[in-house]
CSV table of C-alpha atoms in Angstrom, one decimal:
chain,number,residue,atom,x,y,z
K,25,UNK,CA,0.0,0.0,0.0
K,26,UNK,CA,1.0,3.4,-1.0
K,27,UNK,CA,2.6,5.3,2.0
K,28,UNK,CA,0.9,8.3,1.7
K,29,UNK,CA,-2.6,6.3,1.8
K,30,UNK,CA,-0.8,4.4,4.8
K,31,UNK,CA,-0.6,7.7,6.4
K,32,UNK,CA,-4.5,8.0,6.8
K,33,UNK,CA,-4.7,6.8,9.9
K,34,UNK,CA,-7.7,8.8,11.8
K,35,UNK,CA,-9.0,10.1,8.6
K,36,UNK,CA,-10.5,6.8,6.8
K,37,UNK,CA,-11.0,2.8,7.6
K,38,UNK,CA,-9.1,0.1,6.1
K,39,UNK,CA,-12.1,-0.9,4.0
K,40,UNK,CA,-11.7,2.6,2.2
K,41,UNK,CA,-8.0,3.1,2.3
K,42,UNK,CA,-7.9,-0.4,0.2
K,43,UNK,CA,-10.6,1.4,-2.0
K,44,UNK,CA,-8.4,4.1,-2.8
K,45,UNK,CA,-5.2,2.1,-3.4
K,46,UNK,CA,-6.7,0.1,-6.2
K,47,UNK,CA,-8.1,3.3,-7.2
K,48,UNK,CA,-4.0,4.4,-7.5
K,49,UNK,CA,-3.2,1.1,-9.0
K,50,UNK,CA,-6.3,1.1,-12.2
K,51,UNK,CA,-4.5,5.3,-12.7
K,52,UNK,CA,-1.2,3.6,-13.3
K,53,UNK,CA,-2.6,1.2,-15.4
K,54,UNK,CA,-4.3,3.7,-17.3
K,55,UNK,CA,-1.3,5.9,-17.6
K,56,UNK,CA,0.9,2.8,-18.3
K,57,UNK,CA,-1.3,1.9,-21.8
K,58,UNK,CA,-1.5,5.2,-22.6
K,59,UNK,CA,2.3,5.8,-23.0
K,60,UNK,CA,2.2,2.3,-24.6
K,61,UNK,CA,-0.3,3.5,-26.8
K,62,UNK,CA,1.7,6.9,-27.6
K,63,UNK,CA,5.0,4.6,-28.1
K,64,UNK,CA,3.6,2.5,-30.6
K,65,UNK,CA,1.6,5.7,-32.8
K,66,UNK,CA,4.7,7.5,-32.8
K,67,UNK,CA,7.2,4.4,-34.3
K,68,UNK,CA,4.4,3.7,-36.7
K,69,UNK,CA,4.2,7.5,-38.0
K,70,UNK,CA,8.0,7.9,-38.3
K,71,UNK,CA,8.9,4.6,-39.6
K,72,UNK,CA,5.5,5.4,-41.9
K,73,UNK,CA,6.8,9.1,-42.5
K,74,UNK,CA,10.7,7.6,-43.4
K,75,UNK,CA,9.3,5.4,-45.9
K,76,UNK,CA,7.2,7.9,-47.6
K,77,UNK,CA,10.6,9.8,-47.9
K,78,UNK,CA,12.5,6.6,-48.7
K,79,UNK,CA,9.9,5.8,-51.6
K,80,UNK,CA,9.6,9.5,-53.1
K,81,UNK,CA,13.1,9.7,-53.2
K,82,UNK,CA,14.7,6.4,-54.6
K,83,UNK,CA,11.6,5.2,-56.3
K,84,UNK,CA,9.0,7.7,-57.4
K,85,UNK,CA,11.5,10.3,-58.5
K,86,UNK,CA,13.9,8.4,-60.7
K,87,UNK,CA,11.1,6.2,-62.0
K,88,UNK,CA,9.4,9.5,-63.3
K,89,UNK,CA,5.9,8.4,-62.1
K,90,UNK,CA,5.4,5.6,-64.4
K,91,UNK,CA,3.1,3.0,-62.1
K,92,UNK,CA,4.2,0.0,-63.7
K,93,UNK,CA,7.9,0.8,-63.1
K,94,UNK,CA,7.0,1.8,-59.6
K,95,UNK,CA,4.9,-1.4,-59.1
K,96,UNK,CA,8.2,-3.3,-60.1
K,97,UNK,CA,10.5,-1.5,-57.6
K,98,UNK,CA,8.4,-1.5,-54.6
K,99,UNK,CA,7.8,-5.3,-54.8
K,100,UNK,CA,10.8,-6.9,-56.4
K,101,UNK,CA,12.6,-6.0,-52.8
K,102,UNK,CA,12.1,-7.4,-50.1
K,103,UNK,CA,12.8,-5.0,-47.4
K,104,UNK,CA,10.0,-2.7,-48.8
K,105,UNK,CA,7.5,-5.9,-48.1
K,106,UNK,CA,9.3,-6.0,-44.5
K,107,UNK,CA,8.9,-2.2,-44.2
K,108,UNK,CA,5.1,-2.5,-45.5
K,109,UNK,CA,4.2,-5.7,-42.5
K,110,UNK,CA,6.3,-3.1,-39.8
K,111,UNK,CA,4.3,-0.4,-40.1
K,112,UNK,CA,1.1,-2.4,-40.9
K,113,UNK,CA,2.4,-4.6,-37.3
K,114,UNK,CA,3.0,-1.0,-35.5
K,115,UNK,CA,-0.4,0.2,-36.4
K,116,UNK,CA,-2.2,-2.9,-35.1
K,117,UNK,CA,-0.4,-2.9,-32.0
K,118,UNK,CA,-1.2,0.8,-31.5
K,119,UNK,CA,-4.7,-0.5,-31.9
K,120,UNK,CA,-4.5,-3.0,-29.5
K,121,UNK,CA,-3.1,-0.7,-27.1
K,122,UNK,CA,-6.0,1.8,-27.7
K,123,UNK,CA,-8.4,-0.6,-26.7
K,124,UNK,CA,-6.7,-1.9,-23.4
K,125,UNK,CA,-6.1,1.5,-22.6
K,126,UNK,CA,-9.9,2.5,-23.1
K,127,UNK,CA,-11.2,-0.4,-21.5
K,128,UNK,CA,-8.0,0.7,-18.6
K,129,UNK,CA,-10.1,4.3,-18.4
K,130,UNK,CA,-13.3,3.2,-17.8
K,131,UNK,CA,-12.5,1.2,-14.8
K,132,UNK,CA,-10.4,3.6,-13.5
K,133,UNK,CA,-13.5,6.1,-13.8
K,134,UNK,CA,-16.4,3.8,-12.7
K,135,UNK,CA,-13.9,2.8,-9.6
K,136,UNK,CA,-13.4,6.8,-8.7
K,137,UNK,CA,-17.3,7.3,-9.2
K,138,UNK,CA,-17.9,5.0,-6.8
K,139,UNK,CA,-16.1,6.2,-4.1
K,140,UNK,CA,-17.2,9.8,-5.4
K,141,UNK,CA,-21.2,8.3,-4.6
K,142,UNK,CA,-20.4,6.2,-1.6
K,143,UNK,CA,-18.3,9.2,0.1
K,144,UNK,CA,-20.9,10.4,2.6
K,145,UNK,CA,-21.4,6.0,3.6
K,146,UNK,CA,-17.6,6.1,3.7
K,147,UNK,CA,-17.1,9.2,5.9
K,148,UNK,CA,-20.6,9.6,7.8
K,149,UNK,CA,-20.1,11.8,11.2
K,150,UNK,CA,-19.7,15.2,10.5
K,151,UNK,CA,-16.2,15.0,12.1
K,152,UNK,CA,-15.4,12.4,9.8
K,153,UNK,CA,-16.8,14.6,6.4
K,154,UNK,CA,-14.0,17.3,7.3
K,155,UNK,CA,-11.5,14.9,7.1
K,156,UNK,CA,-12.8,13.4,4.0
K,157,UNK,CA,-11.9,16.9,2.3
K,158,UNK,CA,-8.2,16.2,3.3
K,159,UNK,CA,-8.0,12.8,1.6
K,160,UNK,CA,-9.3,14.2,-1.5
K,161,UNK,CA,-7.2,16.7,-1.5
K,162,UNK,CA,-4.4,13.8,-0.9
K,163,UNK,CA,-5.4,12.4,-3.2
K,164,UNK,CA,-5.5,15.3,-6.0
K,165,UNK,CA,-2.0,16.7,-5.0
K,166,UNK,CA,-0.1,13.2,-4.5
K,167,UNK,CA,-1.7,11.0,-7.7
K,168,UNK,CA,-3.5,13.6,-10.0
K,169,UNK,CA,-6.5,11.3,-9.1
K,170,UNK,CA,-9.4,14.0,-8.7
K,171,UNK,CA,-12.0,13.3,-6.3
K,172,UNK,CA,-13.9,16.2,-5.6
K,173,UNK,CA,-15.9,16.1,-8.6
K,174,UNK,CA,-17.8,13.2,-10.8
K,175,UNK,CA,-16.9,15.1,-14.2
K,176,UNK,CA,-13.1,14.0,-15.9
């Protein structure tokens, strides 16, 4: 458990501060396929990109635009085929990222709803509701994890 969550000690139960540690954990999962996500769209667009270059350049250019001739070059080697399956591979990963790391946000969110609606069950005397204010606020400055509000 996160120390600053172990820290809690008056302000919540252990029912809640277990709550808000998987809270932490589905964030960093979130954040984790995101950057995945951003890795892979950004090797596809510049290995995509280089071989747009590579192609104009030492294919089109010399080959004055005549298809055939172009048709010929691109598929007689067979780096360009390997070129054509890496970026095709990249994009499909990027893909697959992009869906883990949607399915990643919307767990994340339902998870920080939920403790959003269960707040006043999870800190019900009034004493209890002004310390409530201080994990949020925890929880906002430490992990970026906003509970104050329902809304992203």
């Amino acid at each position: 458990m996160e120390t600053e969550i172990q820290l809690l000690k008056n302000h919540t139960d252990e029912p809640t501060k277990k709550m808000l540690q998987r809270l932490v954990e589905h964030k960093r999962k979130f954040e984790a396929y995101k950057r995945k996500c951003f890795n892979a769209q950004f090797i596809t667009f510049v290995l995509l990109m280089g071989f747009i270059v590579y192609l104009y350049t030492f294919i089109i250019k010399p080959t004055g635009g005549q298809l055939d001739m172009f048709f010929h070059l691109m598929f007689d080697g067979t780096y360009h085929v390997l070129i054509v399956l890496l970026i095709a591979g990249g994009y499909a990963t990027a893909q697959y990222y992009k869906k883990k790391e949607d399915k990643a946000e919307t767990e994340f969110n339902n998870l920080r709803s939920e403790i959003i609606r269960k707040s006043p069950e999870l800190w019900p005397q009034p004493t209890q509701w002004q310390k409530r204010h201080e994990v949020f606020a925890m929880m906002k400055n430490e992990f970026d994890i906003n509970l104050f509000h329902e809304s992203k």
